[in-house]
Coordinates of C-alpha atoms and ligand atoms in Angstrom, one line a residue:
X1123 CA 63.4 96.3 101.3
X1124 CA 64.7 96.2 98.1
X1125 CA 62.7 95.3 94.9
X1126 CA 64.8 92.3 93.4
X1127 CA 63.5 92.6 89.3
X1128 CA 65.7 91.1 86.5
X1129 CA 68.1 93.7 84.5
X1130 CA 65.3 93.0 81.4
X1131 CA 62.3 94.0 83.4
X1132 CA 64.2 97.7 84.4
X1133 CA 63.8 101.1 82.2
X1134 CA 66.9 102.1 82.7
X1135 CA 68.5 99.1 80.9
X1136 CA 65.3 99.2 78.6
X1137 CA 66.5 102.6 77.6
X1138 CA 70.3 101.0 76.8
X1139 CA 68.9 98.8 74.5
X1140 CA 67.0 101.5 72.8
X1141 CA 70.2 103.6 72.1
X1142 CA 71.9 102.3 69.1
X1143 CA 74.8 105.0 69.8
X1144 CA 78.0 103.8 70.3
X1145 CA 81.3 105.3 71.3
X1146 CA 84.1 105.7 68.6
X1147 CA 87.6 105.1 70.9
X1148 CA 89.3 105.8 67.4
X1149 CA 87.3 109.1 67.4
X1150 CA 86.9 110.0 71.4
X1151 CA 90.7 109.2 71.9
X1152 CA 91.9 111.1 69.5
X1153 CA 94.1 114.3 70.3
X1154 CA 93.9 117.5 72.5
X1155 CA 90.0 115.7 73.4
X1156 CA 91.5 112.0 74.2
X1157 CA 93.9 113.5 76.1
X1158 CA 91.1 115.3 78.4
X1159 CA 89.2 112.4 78.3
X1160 CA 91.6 110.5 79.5
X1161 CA 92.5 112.5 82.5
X1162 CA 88.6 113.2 83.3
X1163 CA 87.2 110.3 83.0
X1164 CA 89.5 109.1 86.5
X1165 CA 88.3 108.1 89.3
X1166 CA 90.0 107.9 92.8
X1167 CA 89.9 104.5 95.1
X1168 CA 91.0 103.5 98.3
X1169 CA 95.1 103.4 99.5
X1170 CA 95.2 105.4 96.4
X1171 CA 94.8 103.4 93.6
X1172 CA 93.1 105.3 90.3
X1173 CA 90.1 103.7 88.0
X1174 CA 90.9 105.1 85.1
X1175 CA 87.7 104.5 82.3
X1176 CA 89.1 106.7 79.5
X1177 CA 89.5 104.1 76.8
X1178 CA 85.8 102.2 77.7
X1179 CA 83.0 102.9 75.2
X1180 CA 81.2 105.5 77.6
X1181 CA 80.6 109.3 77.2
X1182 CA 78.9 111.6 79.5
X1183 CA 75.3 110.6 77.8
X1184 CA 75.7 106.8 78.2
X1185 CA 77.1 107.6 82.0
X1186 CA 73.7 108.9 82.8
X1187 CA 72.3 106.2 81.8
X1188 CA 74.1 103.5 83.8
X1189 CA 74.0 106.0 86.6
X1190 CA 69.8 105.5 86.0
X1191 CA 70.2 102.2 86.0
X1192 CA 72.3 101.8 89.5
X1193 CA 69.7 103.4 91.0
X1194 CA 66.2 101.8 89.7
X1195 CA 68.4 98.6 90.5
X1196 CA 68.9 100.0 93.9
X1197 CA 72.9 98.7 93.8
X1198 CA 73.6 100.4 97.1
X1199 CA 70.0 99.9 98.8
X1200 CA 71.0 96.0 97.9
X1201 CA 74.5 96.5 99.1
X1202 CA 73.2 98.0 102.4
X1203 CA 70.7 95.4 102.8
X1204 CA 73.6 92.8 102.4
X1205 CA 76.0 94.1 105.1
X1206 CA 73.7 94.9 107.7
X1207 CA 72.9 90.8 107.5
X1208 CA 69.7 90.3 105.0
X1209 CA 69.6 86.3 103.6
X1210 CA 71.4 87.5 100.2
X1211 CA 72.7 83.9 99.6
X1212 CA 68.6 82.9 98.5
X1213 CA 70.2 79.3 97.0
X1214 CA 71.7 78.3 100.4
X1215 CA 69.7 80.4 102.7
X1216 CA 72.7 81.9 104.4
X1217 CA 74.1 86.0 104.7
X1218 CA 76.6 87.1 102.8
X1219 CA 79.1 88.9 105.9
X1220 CA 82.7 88.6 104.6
X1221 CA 82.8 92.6 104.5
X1222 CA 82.4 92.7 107.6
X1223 CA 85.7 90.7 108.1
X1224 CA 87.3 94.3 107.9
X1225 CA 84.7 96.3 109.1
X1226 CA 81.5 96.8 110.4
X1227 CA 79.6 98.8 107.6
X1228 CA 76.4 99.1 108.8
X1229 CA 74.1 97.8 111.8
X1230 CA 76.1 94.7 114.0
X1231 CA 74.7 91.4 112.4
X1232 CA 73.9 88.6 114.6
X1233 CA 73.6 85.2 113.4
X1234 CA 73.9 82.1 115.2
X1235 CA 74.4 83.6 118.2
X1236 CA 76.8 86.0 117.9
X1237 CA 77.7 89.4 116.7
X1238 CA 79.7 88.6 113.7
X1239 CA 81.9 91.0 113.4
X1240 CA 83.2 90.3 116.9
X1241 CA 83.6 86.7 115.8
X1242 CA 85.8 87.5 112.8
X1243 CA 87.7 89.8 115.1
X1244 CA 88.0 87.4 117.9
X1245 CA 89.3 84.8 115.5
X1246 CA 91.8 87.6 113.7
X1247 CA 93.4 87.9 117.5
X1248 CA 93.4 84.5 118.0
X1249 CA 95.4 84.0 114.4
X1250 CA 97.6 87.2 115.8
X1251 CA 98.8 86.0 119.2
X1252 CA 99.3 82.1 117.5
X1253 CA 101.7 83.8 114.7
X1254 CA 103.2 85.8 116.9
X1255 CA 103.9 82.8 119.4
X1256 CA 105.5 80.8 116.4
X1257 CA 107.7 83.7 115.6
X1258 CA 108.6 84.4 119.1
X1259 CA 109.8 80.4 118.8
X1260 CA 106.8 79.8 121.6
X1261 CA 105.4 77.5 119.7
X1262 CA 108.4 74.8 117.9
X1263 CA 108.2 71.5 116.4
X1264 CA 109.2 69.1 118.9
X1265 CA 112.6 69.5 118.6
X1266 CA 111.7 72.9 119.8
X1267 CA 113.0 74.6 116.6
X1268 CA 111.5 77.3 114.5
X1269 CA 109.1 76.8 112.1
X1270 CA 110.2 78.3 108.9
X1271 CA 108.0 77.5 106.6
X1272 CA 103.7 77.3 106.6
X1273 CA 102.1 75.0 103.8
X1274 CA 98.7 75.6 103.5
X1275 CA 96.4 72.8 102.0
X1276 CA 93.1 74.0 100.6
X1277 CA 91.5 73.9 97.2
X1278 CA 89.5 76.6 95.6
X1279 CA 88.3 79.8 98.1
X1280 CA 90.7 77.6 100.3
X1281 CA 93.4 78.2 98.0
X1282 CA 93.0 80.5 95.1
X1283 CA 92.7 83.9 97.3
X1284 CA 95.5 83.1 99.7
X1285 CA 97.9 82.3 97.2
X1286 CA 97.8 85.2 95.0
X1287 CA 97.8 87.2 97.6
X1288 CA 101.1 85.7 99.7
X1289 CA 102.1 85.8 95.9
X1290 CA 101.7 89.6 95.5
X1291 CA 103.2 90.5 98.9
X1292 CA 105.9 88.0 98.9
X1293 CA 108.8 90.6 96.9
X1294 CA 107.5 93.6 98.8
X1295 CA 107.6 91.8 102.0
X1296 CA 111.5 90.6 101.2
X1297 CA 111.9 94.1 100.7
X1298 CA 110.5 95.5 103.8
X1299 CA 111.9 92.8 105.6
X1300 CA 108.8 91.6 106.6
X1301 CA 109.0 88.2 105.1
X1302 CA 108.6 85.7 108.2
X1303 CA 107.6 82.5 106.9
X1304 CA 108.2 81.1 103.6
X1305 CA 104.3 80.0 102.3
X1306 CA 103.8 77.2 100.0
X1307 CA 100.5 76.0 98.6
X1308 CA 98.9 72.3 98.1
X1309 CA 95.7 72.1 96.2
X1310 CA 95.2 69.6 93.3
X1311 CA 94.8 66.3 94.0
X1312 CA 97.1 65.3 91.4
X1313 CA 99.8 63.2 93.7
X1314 CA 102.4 65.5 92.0
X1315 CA 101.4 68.4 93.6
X1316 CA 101.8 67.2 97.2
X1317 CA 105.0 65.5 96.2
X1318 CA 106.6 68.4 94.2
X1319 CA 105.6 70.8 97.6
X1320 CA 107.5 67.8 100.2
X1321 CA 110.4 67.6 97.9
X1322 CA 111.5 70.7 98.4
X1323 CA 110.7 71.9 102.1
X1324 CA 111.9 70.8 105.0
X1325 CA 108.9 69.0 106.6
X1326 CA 110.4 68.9 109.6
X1327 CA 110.8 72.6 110.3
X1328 CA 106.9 73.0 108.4
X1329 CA 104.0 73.9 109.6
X1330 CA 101.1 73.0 107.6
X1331 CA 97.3 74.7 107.3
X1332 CA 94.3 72.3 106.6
X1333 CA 91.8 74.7 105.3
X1334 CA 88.8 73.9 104.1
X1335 CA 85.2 75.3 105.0
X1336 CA 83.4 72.6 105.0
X1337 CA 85.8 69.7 106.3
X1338 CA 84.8 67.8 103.6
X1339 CA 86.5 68.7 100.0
X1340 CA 88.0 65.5 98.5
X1341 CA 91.3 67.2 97.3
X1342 CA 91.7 68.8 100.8
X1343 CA 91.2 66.0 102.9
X1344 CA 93.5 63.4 100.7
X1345 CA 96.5 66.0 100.3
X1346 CA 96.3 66.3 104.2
X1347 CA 96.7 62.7 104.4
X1348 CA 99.1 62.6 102.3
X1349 CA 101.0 65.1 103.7
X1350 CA 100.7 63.5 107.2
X1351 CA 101.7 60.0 105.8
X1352 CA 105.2 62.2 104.8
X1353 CA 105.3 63.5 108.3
X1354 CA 105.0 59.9 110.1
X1355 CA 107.2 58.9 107.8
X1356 CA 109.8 61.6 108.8
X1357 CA 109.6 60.5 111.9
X1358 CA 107.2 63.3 113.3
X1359 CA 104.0 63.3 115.2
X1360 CA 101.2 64.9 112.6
X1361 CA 100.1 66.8 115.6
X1362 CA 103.0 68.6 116.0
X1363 CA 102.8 70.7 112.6
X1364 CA 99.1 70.8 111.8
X1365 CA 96.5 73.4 112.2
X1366 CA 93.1 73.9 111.1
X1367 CA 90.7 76.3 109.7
X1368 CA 87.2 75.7 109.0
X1369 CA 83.7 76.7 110.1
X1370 CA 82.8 75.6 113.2
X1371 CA 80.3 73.0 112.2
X1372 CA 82.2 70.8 110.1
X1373 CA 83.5 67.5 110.9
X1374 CA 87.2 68.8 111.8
X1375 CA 85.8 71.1 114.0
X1376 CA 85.7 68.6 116.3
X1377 CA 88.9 66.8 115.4
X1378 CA 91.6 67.5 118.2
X1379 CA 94.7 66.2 115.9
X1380 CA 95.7 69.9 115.1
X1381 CA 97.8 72.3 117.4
X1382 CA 94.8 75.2 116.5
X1383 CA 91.8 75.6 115.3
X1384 CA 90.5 78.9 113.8
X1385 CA 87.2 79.4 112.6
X1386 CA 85.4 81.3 109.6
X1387 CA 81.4 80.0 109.0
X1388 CA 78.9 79.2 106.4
X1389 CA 77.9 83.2 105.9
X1390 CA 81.5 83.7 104.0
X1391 CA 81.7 82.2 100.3
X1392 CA 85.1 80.1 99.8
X1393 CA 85.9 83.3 96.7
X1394 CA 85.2 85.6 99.1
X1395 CA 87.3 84.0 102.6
X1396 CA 90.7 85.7 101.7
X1397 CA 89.7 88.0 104.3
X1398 CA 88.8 85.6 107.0
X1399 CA 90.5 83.0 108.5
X1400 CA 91.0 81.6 105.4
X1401 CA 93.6 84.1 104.5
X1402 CA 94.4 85.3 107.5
X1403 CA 96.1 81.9 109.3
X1404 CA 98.9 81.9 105.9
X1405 CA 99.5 85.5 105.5
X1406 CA 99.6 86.4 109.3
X1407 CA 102.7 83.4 109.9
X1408 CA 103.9 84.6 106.5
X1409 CA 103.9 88.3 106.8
X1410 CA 102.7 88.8 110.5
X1411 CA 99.7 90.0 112.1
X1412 CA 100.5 93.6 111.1
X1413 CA 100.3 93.3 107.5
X1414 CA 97.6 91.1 107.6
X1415 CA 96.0 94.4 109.0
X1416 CA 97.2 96.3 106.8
X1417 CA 95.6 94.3 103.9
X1418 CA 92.3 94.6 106.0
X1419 CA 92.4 98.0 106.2
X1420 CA 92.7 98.2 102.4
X1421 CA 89.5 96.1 101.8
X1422 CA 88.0 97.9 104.1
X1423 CA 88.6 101.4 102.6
X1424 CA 87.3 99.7 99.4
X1425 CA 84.2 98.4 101.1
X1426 CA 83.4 102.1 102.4
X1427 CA 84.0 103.8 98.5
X1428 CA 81.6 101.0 97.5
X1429 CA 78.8 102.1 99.7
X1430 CA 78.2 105.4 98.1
X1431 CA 75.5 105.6 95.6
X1432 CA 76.4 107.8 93.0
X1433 CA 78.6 105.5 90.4
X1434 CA 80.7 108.5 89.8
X1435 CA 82.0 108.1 92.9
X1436 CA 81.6 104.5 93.4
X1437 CA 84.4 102.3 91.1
X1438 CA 83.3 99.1 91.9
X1439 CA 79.7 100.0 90.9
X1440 CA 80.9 101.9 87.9
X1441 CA 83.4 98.9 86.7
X1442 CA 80.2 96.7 87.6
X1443 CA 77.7 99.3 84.9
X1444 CA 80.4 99.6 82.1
X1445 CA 80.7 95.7 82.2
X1446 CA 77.4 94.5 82.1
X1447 CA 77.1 97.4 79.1
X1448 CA 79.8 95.8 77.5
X1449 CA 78.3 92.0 78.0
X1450 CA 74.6 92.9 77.3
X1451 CA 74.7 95.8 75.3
X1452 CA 77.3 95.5 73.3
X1453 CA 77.7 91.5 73.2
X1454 CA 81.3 90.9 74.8
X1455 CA 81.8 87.1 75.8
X1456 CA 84.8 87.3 77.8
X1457 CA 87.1 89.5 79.5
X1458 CA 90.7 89.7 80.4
X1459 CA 92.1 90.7 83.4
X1460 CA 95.8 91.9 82.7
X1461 CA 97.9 92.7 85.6
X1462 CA 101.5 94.9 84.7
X1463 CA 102.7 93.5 87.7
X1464 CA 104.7 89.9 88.4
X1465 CA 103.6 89.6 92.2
X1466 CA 100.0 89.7 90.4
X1467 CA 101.1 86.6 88.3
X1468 CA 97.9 84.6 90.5
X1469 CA 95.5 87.4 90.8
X1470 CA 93.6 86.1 87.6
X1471 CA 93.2 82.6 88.4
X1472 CA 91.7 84.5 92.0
X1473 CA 89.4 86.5 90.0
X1474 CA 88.0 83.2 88.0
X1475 CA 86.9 81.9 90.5
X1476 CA 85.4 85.0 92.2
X1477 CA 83.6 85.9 88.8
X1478 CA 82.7 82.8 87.4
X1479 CA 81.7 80.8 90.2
X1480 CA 79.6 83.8 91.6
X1481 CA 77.9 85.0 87.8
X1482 CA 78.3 81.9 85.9
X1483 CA 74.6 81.3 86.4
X1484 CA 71.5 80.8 83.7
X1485 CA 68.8 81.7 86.8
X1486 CA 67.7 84.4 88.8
X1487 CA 67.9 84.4 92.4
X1488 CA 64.5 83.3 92.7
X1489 CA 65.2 80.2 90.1
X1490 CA 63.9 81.4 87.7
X1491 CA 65.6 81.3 84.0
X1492 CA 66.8 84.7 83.2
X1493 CA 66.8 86.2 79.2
X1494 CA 70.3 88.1 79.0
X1495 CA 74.0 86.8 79.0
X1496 CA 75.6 86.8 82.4
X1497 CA 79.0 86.7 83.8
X1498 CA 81.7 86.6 80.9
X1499 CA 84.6 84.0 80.8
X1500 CA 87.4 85.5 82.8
X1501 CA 91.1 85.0 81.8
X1502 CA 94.4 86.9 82.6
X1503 CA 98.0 86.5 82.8
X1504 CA 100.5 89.2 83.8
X1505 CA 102.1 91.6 81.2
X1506 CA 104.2 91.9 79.1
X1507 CA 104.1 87.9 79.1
X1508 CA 100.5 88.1 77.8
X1509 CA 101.6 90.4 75.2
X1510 CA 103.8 87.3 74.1
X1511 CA 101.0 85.0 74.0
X1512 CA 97.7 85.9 73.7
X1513 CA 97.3 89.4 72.4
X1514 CA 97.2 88.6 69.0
X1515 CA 94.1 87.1 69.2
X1516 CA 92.8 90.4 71.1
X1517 CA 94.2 93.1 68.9
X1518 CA 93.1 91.2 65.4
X1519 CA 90.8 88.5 66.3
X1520 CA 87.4 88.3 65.6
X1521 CA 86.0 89.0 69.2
X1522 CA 86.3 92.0 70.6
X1523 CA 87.7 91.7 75.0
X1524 CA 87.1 94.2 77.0
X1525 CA 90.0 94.9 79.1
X1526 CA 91.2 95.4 82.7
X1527 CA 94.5 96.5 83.0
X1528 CA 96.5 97.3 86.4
X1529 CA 99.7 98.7 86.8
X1530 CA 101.6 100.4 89.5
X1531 CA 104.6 103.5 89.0
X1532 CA 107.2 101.8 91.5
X1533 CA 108.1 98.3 91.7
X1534 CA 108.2 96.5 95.1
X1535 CA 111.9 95.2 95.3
X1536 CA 114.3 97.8 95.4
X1537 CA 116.2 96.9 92.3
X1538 CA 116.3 98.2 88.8
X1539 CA 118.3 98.7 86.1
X1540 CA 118.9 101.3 83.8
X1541 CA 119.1 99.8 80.4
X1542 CA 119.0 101.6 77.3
X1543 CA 117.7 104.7 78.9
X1544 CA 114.9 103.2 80.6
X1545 CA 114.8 101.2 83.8
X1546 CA 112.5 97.9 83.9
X1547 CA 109.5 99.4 85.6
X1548 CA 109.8 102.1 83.1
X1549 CA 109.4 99.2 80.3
X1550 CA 106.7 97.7 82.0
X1551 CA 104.3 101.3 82.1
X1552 CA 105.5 102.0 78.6
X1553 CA 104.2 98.5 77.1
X1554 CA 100.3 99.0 79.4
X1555 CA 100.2 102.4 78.1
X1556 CA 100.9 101.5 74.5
X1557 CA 98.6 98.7 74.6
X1558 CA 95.9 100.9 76.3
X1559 CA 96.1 103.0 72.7
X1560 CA 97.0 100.7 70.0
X1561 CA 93.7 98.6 71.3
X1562 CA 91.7 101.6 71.3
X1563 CA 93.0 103.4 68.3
X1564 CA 94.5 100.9 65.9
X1565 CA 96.5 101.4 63.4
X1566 CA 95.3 101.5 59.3
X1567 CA 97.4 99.5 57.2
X1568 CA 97.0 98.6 53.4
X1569 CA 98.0 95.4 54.0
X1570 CA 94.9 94.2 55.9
X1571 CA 97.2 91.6 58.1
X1572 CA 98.8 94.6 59.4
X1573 CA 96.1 96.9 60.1
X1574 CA 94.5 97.3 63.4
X1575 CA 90.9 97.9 63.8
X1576 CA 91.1 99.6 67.4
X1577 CA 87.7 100.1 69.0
X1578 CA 88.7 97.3 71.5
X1579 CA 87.6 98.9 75.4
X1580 CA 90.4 98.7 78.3
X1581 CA 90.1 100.4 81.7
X1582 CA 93.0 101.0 84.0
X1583 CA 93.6 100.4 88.0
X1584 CA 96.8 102.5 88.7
X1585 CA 98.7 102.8 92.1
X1586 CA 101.9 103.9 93.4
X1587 CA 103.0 100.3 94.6
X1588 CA 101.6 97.2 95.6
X1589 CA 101.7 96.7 99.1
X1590 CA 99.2 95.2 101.6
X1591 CA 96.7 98.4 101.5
X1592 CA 96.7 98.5 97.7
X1593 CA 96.2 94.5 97.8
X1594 CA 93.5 94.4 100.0
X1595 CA 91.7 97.5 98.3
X1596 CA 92.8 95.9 95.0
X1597 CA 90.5 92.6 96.1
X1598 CA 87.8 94.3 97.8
X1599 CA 87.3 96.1 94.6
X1600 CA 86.6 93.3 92.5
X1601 CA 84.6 91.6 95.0
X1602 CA 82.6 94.6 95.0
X1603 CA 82.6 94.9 91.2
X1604 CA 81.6 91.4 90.9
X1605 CA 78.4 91.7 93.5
X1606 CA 77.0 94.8 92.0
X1607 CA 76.8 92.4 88.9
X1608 CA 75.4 89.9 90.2
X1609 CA 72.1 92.4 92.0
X1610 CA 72.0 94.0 88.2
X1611 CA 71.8 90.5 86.6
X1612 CA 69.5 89.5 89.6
X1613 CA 71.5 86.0 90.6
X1614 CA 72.5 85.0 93.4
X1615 CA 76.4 85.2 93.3
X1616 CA 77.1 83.6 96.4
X1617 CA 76.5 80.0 95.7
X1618 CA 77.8 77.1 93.4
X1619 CA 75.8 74.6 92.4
X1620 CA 77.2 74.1 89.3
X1621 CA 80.2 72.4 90.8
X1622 CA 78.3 69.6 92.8
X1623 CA 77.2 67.1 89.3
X1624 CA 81.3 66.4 88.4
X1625 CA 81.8 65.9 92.6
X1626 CA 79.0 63.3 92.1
X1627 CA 80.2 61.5 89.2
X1628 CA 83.6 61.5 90.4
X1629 CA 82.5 59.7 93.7
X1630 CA 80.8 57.1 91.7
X1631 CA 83.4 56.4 89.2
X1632 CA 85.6 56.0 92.2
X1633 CA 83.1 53.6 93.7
X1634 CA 83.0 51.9 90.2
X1635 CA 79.4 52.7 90.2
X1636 CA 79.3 53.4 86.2
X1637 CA 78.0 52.7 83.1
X1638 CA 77.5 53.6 79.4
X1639 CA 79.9 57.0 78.5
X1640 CA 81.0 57.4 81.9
X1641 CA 82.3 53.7 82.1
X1642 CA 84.4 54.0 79.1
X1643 CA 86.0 57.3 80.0
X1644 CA 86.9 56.0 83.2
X1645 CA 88.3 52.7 81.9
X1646 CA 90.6 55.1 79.4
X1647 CA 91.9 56.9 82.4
X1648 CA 92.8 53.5 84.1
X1649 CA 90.3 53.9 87.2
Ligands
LIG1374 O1 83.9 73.1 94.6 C1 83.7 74.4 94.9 C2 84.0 74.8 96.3 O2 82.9 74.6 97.0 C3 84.4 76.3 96.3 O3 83.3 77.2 96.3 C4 85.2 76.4 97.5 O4 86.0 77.5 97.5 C5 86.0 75.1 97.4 O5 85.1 74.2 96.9 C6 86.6 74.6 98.7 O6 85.7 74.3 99.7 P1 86.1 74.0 101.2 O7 86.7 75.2 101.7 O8 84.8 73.7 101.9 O9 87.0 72.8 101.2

């Protein structure tokens, strides 16, 4: 059994905060030695995909150390302890088993009367021969015509995965010619959204996907009767062009108005479903079966890399040491995710979630109030638009943002153009590696509104192309990364509490249960 201490009680962190060294980029990076650094300090991932650290304010002294302090925190004893089906999820009393969505890790884990990894498989195959009876035109609206396009309605883990994900493969799928379904997404419950979505599909040829874990999310459960109202108003039984995924003990479990159901459970955090059910119901009608596999397979290869124990070898873990040096060490609020790739243009508001609602927490597992920062604010928009917008603020502000870059060598479509002796994809890996360097190295300038101080950390996740392998090892590394966090800060990252007080006050200003502040704000919003 693991020994679950807070990151302040550990010698191995003890020790970090004793070292007052700290790594010059302007100095490490510089010539014949950056360039060696860059290309050693590289490390290879699954579906291969690179973690390159060069540009983070880590040498071969300070790696020791975090590799010393992965191990007093026993990051892979926890790890192991977690996929072979211990109660990790202390706050909710539940396991923590969406690894084993692609893969069975460790020992088979049975919970609630069933070997779990032969439940998520069993519900994968049910997913599979459903898409592939809807493509095979088994399975029509009443008409008994296809169904072209899925609509999936979920909010959060219901929505945030999924999306960026039929997001990322969507161009690579049009170029494969793997695009079956066209996906569209409902989540807020700002009417707008549903209505924006109708206006411009063809309900009648739609299928739509109620997802939601619990059965019970406000937003879900008013856009799907919204979006049924617009059915019956087309003229169509709801019925018809509805399906379901949720756990098996919520309240539309039992609710026999969809054509399927498909089930996930209470031992898979909403961040952490795009691999179950959740996921799986949009991107299998999407894509089909087979590259929902694919993207599986991915994860899983992640998963596997994550379970070794030496950081060096282990990305996740080491992106997990370098950023909890960077946020308790050396005092970094917030971190940007930047992906150099469109079909990534969702991928950050994913990771918000994953990060923020898992480490966004002032307690240890135990309840207890903890010392040290946690998880930083997360933000991220593709490049080069970021470059555009935000960047000034991270090359000359006053804050210093570590960075996480990704970028691929080959686009997905299988169009460029050559323009002024470069293609586009060219462009794009010419602006991340330039930014990589003028954050790191800076620029002196006399006039101080021009200089560049450098010294700002970036890492860099590189692949060949983004397909549903790199996806799903892309995800499964940050889920990774974002665990290993959460055991060195000692929290549990697998509930959410802090969204249940604004669900509560919402319920009774819509109950017109209010008073004092909360009166008056709802009176200004006309409610
Ligand atoms: O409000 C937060 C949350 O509980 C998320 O954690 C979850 O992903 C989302 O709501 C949706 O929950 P459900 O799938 O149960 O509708």
């Amino acid at each position: 059994m693991a020994d679950w201490k807070n990151l302040d009680q550990l010698d191995a962190y003890k020790a970090l905060v004793d070292d007052s060294t700290r790594v010059d980029l302007r100095t490490v990076l510089a010539g014949e030695q950056g360039a060696q650094r860059v290309r050693r300090y590289a490390l290879p991932m699954a579906c291969g995909l690179s973690y390159n650290y060069g540009a983070k304010q880590v040498d071969d002294a300070l790696l020791a150390k975090l590799a010393n302090l992965a191990k007093e925190a026993q990051l892979s004893e926890k790890f192991a302890e977690l996929y072979n089906g211990a109660m990790i999820n202390t706050g909710e009393k539940r396991l923590v088993l969406h690894h084993l969505t692609r893969g069975q890790l460790g020992d088979p884990v049975v919970a609630d009367g069933v070997d779990k990894r032969e439940f998520y498989v069993e519900q994968q195959k049910r997913i599979a021969d459903f898409a592939g009876k809807v493509h095979g035109g088994e399975i029509t609206n009443a008409a008994g015509e296809d169904f072209t396009t899925v609509v999936q309605i979920g909010i959060g883990g219901s929505d945030l995965g999924p999306r960026a994900i039929y997001l990322a493969l969507e161009n690579w799928a049009r170029a494969e010619g793997a695009l079956k379904m066209e996906a569209r997404f409902i989540s807020n419950v700002d009417p707008d959204d549903a209505v924006n979505v109708l206006s411009t599909i063809d309900v009648a040829h739609s299928l739509f996907i109620l997802v939601s874990k619990s059965g019970t999310t406000l937003e879900t459960l008013t856009n799907e009767a919204f979006v049924k109202d617009a059915l019956s108003k087309a003229g169509l039984d709801p019925a018809d062009h509805m399906v379901a995924v949720t756990s098996q003990t919520s309240p539309l479990a039992q609710d026999s108005g969809y054509l399927e159901a498909f089930f996930m459970d209470d031992h898979i955090g909403g961040r952490y479903s795009s691999t179950s059910a959740v996921g799986g119901a949009v991107l299998s009608l999407a894509f089909g079966p087979e590259v929902f596999a694919q993207l599986l397979a991915g994860a899983a290869a992640t998963d596997r890399i994550s379970a070794d124990a030496d950081p060096l070898e282990n990305p996740a873990m080491l992106d997990a040491l370098i950023g909890v040096y960077e946020r308790n060490i050396l005092g970094y609020e917030s971190t940007a995710v930047l992906p150099y790739s469109q079909a990534l243009s969702r991928f950050p508001a994913h990771l918000q979630q994953a990060d923020m609602e898992s480490n966004g927490k002032s307690v240890n597992r135990f309840g207890e109030p903890v010392d040290y920062p946690t998880g930083p604010v997360l933000f991220g928009e593709p490049g080069t638009n970021g470059q555009h917008s935000f960047y000034q603020l991270l090359h000359q502000g006053k804050d210093i943002v570590p960075l996480q870059f990704v970028g691929f060598r080959e686009n997905q479509g299988k169009t460029d153009v050559l323009i002024q002796g470069s293609y586009s994809q060219q462009k794009l890996g010419a602006n991340v590696a330039a930014q990589i360097v003028a954050f790191a190295c800076g620029k002196d300038d006399e006039d101080l509104n021009k200089k560049f101080d450098g010294g700002r950390p970036s890492s860099i996740i590189i692949g060949e192309r983004l397909t549903p392998e790199s996806m799903g090892a892309l995800l499964a590394h940050f889920e990774n990364k974002i665990m290993f966090q959460g055991f060195l800060w000692n929290l549990n990252s697998f509930d959410q509490e802090g969204v249940q007080l604004g669900k509560v006050l919402a319920k009774r200003v819509l109950a017109h249960e209010t008073d004092g502040a909360l009166a008056v704000y709802s009176e200004m919003l006309g409610i």
